PDB file of C-alpha atoms in Angstrom:
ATOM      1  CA  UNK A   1      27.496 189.864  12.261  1.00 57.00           C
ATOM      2  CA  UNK A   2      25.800 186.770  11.687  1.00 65.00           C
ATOM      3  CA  UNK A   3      24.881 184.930  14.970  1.00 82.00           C
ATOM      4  CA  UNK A   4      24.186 181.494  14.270  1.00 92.00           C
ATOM      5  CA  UNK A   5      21.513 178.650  15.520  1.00 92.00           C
ATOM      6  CA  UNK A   6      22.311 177.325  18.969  1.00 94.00           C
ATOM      7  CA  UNK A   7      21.232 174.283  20.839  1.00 95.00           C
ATOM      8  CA  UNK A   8      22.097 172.309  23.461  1.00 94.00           C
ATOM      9  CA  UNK A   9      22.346 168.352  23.191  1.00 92.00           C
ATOM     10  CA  UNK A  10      22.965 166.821  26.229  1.00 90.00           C
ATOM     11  CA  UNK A  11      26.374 168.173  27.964  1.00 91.00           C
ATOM     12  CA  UNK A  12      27.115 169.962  24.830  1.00 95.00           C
ATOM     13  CA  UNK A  13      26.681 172.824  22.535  1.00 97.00           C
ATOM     14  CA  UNK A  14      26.119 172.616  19.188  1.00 97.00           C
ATOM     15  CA  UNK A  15      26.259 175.934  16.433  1.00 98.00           C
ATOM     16  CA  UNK A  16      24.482 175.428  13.130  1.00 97.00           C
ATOM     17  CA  UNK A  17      26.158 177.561  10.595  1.00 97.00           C
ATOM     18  CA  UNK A  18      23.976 177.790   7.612  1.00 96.00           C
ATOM     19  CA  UNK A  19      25.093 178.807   3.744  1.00 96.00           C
ATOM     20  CA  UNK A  20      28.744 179.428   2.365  1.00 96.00           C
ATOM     21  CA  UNK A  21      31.197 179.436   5.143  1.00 96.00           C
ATOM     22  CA  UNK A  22      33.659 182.055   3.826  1.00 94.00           C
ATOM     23  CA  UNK A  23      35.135 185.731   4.792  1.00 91.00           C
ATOM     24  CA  UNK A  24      31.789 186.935   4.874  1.00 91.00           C
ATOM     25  CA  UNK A  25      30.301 184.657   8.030  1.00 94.00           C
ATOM     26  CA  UNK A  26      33.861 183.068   8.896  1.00 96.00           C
ATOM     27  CA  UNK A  27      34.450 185.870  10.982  1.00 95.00           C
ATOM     28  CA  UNK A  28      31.003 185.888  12.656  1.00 96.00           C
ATOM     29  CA  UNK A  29      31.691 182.126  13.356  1.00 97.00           C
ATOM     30  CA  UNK A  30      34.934 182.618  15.083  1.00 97.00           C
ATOM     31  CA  UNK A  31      33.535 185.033  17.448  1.00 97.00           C
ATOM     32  CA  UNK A  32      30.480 183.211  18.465  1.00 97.00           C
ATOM     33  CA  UNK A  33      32.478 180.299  19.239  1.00 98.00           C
ATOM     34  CA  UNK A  34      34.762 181.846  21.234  1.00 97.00           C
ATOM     35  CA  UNK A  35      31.880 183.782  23.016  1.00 97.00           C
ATOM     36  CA  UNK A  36      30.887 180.233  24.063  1.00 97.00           C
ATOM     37  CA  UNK A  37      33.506 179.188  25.424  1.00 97.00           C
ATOM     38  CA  UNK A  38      34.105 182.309  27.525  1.00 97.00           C
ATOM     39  CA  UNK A  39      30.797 181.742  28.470  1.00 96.00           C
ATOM     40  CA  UNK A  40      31.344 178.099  30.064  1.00 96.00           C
ATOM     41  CA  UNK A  41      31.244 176.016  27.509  1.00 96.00           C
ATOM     42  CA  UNK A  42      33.281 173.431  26.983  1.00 95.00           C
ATOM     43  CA  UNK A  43      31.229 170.849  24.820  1.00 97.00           C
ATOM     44  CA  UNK A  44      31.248 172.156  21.272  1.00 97.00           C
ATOM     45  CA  UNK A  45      29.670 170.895  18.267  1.00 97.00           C
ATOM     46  CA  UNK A  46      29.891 172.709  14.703  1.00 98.00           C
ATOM     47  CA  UNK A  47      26.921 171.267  13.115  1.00 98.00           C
ATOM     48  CA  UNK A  48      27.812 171.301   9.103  1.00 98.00           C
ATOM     49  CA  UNK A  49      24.682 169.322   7.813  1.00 97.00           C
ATOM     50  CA  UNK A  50      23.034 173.081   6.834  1.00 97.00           C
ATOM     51  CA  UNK A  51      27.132 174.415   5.740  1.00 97.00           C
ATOM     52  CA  UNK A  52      26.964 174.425   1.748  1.00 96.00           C
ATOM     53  CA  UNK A  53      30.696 175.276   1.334  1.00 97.00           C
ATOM     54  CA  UNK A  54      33.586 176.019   3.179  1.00 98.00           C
ATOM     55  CA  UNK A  55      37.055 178.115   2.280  1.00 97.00           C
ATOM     56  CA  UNK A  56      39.968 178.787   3.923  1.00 97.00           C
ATOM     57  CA  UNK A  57      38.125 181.335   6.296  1.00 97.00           C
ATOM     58  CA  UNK A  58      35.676 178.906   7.408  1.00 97.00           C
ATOM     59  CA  UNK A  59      38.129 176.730   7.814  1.00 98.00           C
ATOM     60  CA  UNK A  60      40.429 179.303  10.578  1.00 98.00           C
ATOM     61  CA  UNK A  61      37.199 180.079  12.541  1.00 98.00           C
ATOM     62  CA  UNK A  62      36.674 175.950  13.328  1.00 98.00           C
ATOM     63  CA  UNK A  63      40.575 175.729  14.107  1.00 98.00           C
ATOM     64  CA  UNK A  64      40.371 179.134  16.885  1.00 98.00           C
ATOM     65  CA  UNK A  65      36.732 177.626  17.881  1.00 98.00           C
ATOM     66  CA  UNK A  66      38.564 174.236  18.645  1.00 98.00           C
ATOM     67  CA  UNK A  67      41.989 176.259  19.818  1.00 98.00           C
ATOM     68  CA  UNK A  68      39.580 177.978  22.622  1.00 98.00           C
ATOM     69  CA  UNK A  69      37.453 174.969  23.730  1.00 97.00           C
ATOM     70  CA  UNK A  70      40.989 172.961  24.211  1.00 97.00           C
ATOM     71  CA  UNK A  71      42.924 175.621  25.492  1.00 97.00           C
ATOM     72  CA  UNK A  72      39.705 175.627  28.554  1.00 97.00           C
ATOM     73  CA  UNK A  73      39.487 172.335  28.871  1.00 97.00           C
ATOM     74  CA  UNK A  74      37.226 171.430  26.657  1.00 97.00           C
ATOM     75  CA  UNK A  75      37.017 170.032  22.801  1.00 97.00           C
ATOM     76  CA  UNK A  76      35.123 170.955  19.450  1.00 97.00           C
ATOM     77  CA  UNK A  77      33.971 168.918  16.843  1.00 97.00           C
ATOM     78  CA  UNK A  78      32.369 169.014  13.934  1.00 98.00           C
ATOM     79  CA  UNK A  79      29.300 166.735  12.403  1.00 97.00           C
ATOM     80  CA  UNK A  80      27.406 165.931   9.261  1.00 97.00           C
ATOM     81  CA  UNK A  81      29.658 167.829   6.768  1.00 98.00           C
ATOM     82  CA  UNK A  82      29.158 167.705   2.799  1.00 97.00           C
ATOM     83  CA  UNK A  83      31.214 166.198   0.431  1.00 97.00           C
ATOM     84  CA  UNK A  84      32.899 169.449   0.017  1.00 97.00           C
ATOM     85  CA  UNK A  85      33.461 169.931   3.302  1.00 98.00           C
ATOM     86  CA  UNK A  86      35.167 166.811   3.888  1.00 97.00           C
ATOM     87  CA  UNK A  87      36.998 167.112   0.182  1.00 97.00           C
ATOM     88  CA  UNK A  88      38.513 170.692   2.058  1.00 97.00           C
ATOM     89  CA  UNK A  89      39.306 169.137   4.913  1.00 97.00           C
ATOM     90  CA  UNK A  90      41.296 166.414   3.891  1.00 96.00           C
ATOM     91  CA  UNK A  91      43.033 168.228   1.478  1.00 95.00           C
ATOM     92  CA  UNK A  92      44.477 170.647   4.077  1.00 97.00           C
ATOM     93  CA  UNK A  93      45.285 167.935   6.776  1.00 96.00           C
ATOM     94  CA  UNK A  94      42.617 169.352   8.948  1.00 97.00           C
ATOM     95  CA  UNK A  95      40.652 166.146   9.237  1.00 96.00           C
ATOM     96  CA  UNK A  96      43.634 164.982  11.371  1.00 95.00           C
ATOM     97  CA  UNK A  97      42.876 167.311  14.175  1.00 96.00           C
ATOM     98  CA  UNK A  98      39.036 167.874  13.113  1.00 96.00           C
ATOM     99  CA  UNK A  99      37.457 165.045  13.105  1.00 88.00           C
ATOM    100  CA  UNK A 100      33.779 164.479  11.443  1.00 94.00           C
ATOM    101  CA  UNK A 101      30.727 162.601  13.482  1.00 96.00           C
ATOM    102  CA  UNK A 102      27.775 161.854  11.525  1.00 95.00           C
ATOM    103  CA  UNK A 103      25.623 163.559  13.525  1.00 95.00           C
ATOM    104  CA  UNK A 104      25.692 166.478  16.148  1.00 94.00           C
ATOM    105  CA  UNK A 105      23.968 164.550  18.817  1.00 91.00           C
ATOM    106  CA  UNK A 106      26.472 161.986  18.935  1.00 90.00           C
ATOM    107  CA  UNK A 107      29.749 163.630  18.857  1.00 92.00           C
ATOM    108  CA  UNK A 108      30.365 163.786  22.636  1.00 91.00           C
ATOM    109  CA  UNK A 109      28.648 159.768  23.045  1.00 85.00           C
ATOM    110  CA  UNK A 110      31.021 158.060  25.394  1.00 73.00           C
ATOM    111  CA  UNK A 111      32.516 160.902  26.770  1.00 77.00           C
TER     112      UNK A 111
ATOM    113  CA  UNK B   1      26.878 186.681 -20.585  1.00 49.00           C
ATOM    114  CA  UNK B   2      27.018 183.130 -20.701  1.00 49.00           C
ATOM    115  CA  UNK B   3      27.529 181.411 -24.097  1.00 53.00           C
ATOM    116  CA  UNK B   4      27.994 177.473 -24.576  1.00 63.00           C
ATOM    117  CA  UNK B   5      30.991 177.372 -22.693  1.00 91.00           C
ATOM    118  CA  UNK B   6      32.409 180.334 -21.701  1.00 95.00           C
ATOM    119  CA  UNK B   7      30.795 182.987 -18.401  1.00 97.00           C
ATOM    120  CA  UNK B   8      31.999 186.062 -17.495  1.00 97.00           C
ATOM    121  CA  UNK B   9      30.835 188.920 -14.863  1.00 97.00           C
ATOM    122  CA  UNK B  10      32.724 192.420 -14.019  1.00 97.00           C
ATOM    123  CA  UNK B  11      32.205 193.796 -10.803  1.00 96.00           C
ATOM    124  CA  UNK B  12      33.235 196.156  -8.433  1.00 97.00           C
ATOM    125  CA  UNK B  13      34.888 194.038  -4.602  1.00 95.00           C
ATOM    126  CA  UNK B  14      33.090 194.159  -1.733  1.00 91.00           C
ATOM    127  CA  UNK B  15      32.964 191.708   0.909  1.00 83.00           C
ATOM    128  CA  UNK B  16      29.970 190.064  -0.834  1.00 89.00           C
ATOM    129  CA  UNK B  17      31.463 189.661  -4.049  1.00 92.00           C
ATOM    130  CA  UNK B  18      32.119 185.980  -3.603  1.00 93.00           C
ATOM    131  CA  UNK B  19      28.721 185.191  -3.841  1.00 94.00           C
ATOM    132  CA  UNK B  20      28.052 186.537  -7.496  1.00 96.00           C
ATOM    133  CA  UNK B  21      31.591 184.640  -8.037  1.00 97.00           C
ATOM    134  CA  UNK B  22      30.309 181.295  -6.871  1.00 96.00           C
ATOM    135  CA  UNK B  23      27.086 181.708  -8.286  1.00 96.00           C
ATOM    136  CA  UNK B  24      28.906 181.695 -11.596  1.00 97.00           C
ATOM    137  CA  UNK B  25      30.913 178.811 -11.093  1.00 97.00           C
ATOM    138  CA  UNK B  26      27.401 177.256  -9.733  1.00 95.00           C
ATOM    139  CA  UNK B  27      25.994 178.519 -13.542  1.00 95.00           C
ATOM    140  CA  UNK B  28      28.924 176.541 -15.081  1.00 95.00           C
ATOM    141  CA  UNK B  29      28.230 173.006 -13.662  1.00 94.00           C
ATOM    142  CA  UNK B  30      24.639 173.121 -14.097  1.00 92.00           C
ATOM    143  CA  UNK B  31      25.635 173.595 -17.937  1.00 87.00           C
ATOM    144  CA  UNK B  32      27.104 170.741 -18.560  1.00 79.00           C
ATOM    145  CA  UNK B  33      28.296 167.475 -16.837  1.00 83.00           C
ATOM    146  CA  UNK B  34      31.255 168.070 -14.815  1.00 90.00           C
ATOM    147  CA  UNK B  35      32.924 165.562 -12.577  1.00 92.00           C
ATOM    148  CA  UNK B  36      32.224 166.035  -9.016  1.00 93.00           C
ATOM    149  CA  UNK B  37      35.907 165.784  -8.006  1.00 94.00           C
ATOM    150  CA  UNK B  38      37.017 168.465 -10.214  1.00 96.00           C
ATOM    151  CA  UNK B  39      34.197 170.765  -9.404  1.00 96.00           C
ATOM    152  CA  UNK B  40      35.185 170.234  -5.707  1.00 96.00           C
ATOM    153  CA  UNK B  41      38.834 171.212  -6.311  1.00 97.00           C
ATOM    154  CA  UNK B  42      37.735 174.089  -9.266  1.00 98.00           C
ATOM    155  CA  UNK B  43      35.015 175.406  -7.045  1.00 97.00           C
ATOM    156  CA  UNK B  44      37.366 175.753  -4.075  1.00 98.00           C
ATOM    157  CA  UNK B  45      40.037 177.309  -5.461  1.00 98.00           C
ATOM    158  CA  UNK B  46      38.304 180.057  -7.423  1.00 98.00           C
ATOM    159  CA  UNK B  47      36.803 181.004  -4.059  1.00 97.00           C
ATOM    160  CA  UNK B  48      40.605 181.160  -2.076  1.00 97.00           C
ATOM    161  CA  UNK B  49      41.733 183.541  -5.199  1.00 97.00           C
ATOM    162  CA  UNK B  50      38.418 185.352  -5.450  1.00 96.00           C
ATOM    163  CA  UNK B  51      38.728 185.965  -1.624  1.00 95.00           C
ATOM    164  CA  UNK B  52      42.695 186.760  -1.662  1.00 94.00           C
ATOM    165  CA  UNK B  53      41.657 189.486  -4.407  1.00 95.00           C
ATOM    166  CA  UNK B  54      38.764 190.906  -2.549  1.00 94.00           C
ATOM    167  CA  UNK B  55      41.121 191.190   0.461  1.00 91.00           C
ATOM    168  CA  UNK B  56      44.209 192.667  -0.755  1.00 92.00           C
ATOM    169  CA  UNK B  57      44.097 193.560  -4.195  1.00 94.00           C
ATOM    170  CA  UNK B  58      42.529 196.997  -3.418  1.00 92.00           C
ATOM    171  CA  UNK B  59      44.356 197.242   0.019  1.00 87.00           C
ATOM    172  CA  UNK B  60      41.124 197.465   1.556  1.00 82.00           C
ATOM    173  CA  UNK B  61      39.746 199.452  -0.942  1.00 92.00           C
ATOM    174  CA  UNK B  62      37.542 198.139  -4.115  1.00 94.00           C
ATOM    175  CA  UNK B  63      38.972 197.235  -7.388  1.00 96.00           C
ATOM    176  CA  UNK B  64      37.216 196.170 -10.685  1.00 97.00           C
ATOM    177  CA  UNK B  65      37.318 192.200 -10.978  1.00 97.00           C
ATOM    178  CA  UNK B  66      36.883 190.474 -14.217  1.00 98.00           C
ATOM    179  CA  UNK B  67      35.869 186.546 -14.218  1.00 98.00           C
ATOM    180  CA  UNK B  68      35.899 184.655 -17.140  1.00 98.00           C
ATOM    181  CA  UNK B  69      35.287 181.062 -16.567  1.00 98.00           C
ATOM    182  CA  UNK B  70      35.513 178.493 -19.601  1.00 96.00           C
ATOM    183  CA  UNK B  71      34.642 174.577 -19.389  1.00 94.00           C
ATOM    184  CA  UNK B  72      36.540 172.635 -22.403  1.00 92.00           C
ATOM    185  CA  UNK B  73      36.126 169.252 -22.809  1.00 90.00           C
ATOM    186  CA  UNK B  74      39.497 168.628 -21.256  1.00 92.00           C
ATOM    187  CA  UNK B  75      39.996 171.311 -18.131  1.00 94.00           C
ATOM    188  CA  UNK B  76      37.895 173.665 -16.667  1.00 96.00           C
ATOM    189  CA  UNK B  77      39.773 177.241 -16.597  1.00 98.00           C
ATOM    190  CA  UNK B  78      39.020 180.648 -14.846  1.00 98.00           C
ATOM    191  CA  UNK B  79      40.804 184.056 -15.309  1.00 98.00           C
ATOM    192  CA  UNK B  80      40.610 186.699 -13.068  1.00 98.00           C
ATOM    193  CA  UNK B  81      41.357 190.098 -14.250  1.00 98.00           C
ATOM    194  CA  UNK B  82      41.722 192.918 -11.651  1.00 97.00           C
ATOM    195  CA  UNK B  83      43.010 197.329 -11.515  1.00 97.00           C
ATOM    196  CA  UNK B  84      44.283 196.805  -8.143  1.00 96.00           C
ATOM    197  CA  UNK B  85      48.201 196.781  -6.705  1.00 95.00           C
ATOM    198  CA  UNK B  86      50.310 194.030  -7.834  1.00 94.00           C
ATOM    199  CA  UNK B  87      50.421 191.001  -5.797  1.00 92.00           C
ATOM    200  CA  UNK B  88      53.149 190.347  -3.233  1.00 87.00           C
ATOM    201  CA  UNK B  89      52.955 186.668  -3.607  1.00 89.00           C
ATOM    202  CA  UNK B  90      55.801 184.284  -4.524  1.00 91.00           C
ATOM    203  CA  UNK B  91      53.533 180.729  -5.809  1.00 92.00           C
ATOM    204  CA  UNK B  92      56.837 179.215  -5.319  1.00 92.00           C
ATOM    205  CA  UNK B  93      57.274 179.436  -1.626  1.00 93.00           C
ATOM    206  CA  UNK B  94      53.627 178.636  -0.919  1.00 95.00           C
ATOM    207  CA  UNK B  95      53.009 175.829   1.655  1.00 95.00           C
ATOM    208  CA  UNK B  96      50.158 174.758   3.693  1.00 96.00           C
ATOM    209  CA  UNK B  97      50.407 176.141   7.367  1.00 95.00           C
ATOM    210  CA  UNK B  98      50.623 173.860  10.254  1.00 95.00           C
ATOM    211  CA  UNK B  99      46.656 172.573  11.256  1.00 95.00           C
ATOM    212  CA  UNK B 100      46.558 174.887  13.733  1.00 96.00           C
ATOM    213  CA  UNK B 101      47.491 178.028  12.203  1.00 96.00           C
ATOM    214  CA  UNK B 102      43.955 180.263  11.860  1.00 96.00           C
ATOM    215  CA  UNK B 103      45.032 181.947   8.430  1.00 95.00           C
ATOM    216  CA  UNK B 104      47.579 181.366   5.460  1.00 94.00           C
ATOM    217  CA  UNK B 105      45.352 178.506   3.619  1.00 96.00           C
ATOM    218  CA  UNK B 106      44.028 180.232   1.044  1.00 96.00           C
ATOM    219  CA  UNK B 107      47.007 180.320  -1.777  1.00 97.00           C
ATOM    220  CA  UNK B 108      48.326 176.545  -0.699  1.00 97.00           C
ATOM    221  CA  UNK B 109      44.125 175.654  -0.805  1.00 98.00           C
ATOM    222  CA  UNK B 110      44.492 176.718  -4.413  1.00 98.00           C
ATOM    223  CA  UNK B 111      47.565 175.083  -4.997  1.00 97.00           C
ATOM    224  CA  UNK B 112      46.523 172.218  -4.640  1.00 96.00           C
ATOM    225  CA  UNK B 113      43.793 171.788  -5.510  1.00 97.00           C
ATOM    226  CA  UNK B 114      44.769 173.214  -9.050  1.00 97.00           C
ATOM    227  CA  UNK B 115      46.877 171.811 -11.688  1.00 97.00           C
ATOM    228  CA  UNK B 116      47.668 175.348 -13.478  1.00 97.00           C
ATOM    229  CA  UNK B 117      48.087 178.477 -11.228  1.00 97.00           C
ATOM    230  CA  UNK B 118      49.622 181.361 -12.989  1.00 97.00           C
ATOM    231  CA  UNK B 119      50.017 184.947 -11.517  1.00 97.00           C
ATOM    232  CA  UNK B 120      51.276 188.088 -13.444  1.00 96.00           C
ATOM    233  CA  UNK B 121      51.048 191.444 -13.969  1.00 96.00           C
ATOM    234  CA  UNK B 122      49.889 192.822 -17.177  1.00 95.00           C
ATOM    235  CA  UNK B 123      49.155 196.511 -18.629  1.00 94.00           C
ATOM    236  CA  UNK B 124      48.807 197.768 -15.228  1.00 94.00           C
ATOM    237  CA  UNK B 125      46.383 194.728 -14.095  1.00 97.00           C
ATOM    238  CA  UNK B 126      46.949 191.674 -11.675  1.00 97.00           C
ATOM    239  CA  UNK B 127      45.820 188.774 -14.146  1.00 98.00           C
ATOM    240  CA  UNK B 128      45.172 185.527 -11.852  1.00 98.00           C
ATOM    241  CA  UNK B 129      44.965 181.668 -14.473  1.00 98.00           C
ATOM    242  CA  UNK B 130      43.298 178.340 -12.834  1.00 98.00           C
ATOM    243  CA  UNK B 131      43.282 175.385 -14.801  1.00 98.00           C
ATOM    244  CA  UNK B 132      41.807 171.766 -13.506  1.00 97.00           C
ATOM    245  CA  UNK B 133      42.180 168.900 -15.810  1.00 96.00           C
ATOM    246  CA  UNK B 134      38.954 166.811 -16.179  1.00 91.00           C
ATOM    247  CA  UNK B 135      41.198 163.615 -16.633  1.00 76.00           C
ATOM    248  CA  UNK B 136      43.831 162.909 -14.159  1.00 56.00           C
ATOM    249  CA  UNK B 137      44.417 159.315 -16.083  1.00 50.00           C
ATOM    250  CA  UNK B 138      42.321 157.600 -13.328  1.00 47.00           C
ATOM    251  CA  UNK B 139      45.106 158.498 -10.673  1.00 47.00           C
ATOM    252  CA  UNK B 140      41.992 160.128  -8.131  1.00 45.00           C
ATOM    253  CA  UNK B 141      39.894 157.424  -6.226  1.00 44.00           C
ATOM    254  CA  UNK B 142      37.230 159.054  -3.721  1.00 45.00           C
ATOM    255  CA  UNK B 143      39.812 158.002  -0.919  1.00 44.00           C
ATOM    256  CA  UNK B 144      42.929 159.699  -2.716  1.00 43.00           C
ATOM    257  CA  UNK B 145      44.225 163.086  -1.287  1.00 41.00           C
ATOM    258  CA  UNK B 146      43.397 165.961  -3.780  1.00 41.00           C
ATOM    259  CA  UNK B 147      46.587 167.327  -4.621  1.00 40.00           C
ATOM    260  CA  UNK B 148      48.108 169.168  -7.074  1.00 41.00           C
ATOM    261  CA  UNK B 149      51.411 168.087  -9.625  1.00 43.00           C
ATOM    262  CA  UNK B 150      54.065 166.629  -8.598  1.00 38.00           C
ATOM    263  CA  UNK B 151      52.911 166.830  -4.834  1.00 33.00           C
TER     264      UNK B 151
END
């Protein structure tokens, strides 16, 4: 299992998944995430700026990453993904409940 | 394998296969000029039917996959060819889950991000058609929803 990048920015936690996001690492993803949040964290941040592509898979391990951080409290977001990222997104509705910040350090400003 | 416009690989699944898949596709755009909003919806939905293959074609076992991919001036077109169990899919009654469902994108991904998606079973092989048209009249602006016909 993959085990991602992980740093902390301010109050929150932010996961760098690198490559194609697909069945291979999707599944790696989803149970780091929720790792975190069983671990106390309730600040996440997907950072997508190093994500080449993402699938359908990809795409479930964000929604149970963001499932678990609400469900304690908390929130997950996502920042600085690709065109085809965002194209996959919006095509499945999921930037209505995902929403994109330009950059990982900002996506908890203000809150 | 490759010729002017036409790129094929046979393989046998594991879960690494999408990469030499992907790869391919990769191979095709760097051939010739293809328009980044079809390769976004072309790329995309060979991976959801490469990955739906890999995952249940063989019911968990491998299988022998076949890609052909083929860029025409007018659509871009991939057919996968596999020996594993036939599909138990209706295209019909495929619709995109609610946001927060974790699984069940892949086929409605493809959908619609398609315009031709053709399933059948032939001589004892599952034999999966995508077709993207290159020219969608001018309908698409970068702030359209990709969708498929008549959606």
């Amino acid at each position: 299992m993959t085990a991602y990048d992980i740093r902390e920015v301010g109050t929150a936690v932010v996961v760098q998944p690198t490559g194609r996001l697909n069945m291979v690492a999707a599944p790696g993803l989803r149970d780091q995430l929720r790792d975190l949040v069983d671990g106390g964290s309730r600040r996440v941040v997907v950072d997508l700026s190093a994500t080449e592509f993402i699938d359908s898979s990809g795409l479930g391990a964000l929604i149970s990453g963001l499932k678990a951080a609400r469900q304690a409290g908390g929130d997950l977001r996502i920042a600085a993904p690709n065109t085809q990222v965002r194209s996959v997104l919006k095509l499945t509705r999921l930037d209505r409940v995902l929403t994109a910040y330009e950059s990982a350090n900002t996506a908890f400003d203000g809150d | 394998m490759a010729t002017d416009d036409r790129w094929e690989l046979t393989l046998t699944t594991d879960e690494g296969t999408l990469d030499p898949v992907l790869d391919l596709v990769g191979e095709m755009f760097s051939a010739g000029r293809v328009e980044e909003e079809v390769r976004l919806r072309f790329e995309v939905a060979v991976a959801e039917i490469g990955a739906n293959i890999i995952e249940h074609a063989g019911d968990g076992a491998p299988v022998t996959l076949n890609l052909v991919l083929e860029l025409a001036p007018d659509r871009l077109e991939a057919r996968f060819t596999d020996d594993g169990s036939p599909a138990r899919v209706d295209l019909r009654a495929v619709q995109m889950p609610d946001v927060f469902a974790e699984r069940g994108r892949g086929l409605a991904i493809a959908l619609e991000a398609l315009d031709e998606l053709e399933y059948r079973r032939r001589g004892g092989d599952n034999v999966w058609r995508l077709a993207c048209y290159r020219d969608r009249g001018g309908e698409q602006s970068d702030d359209d929803e990709v969708s498929g016909p008549g959606r």
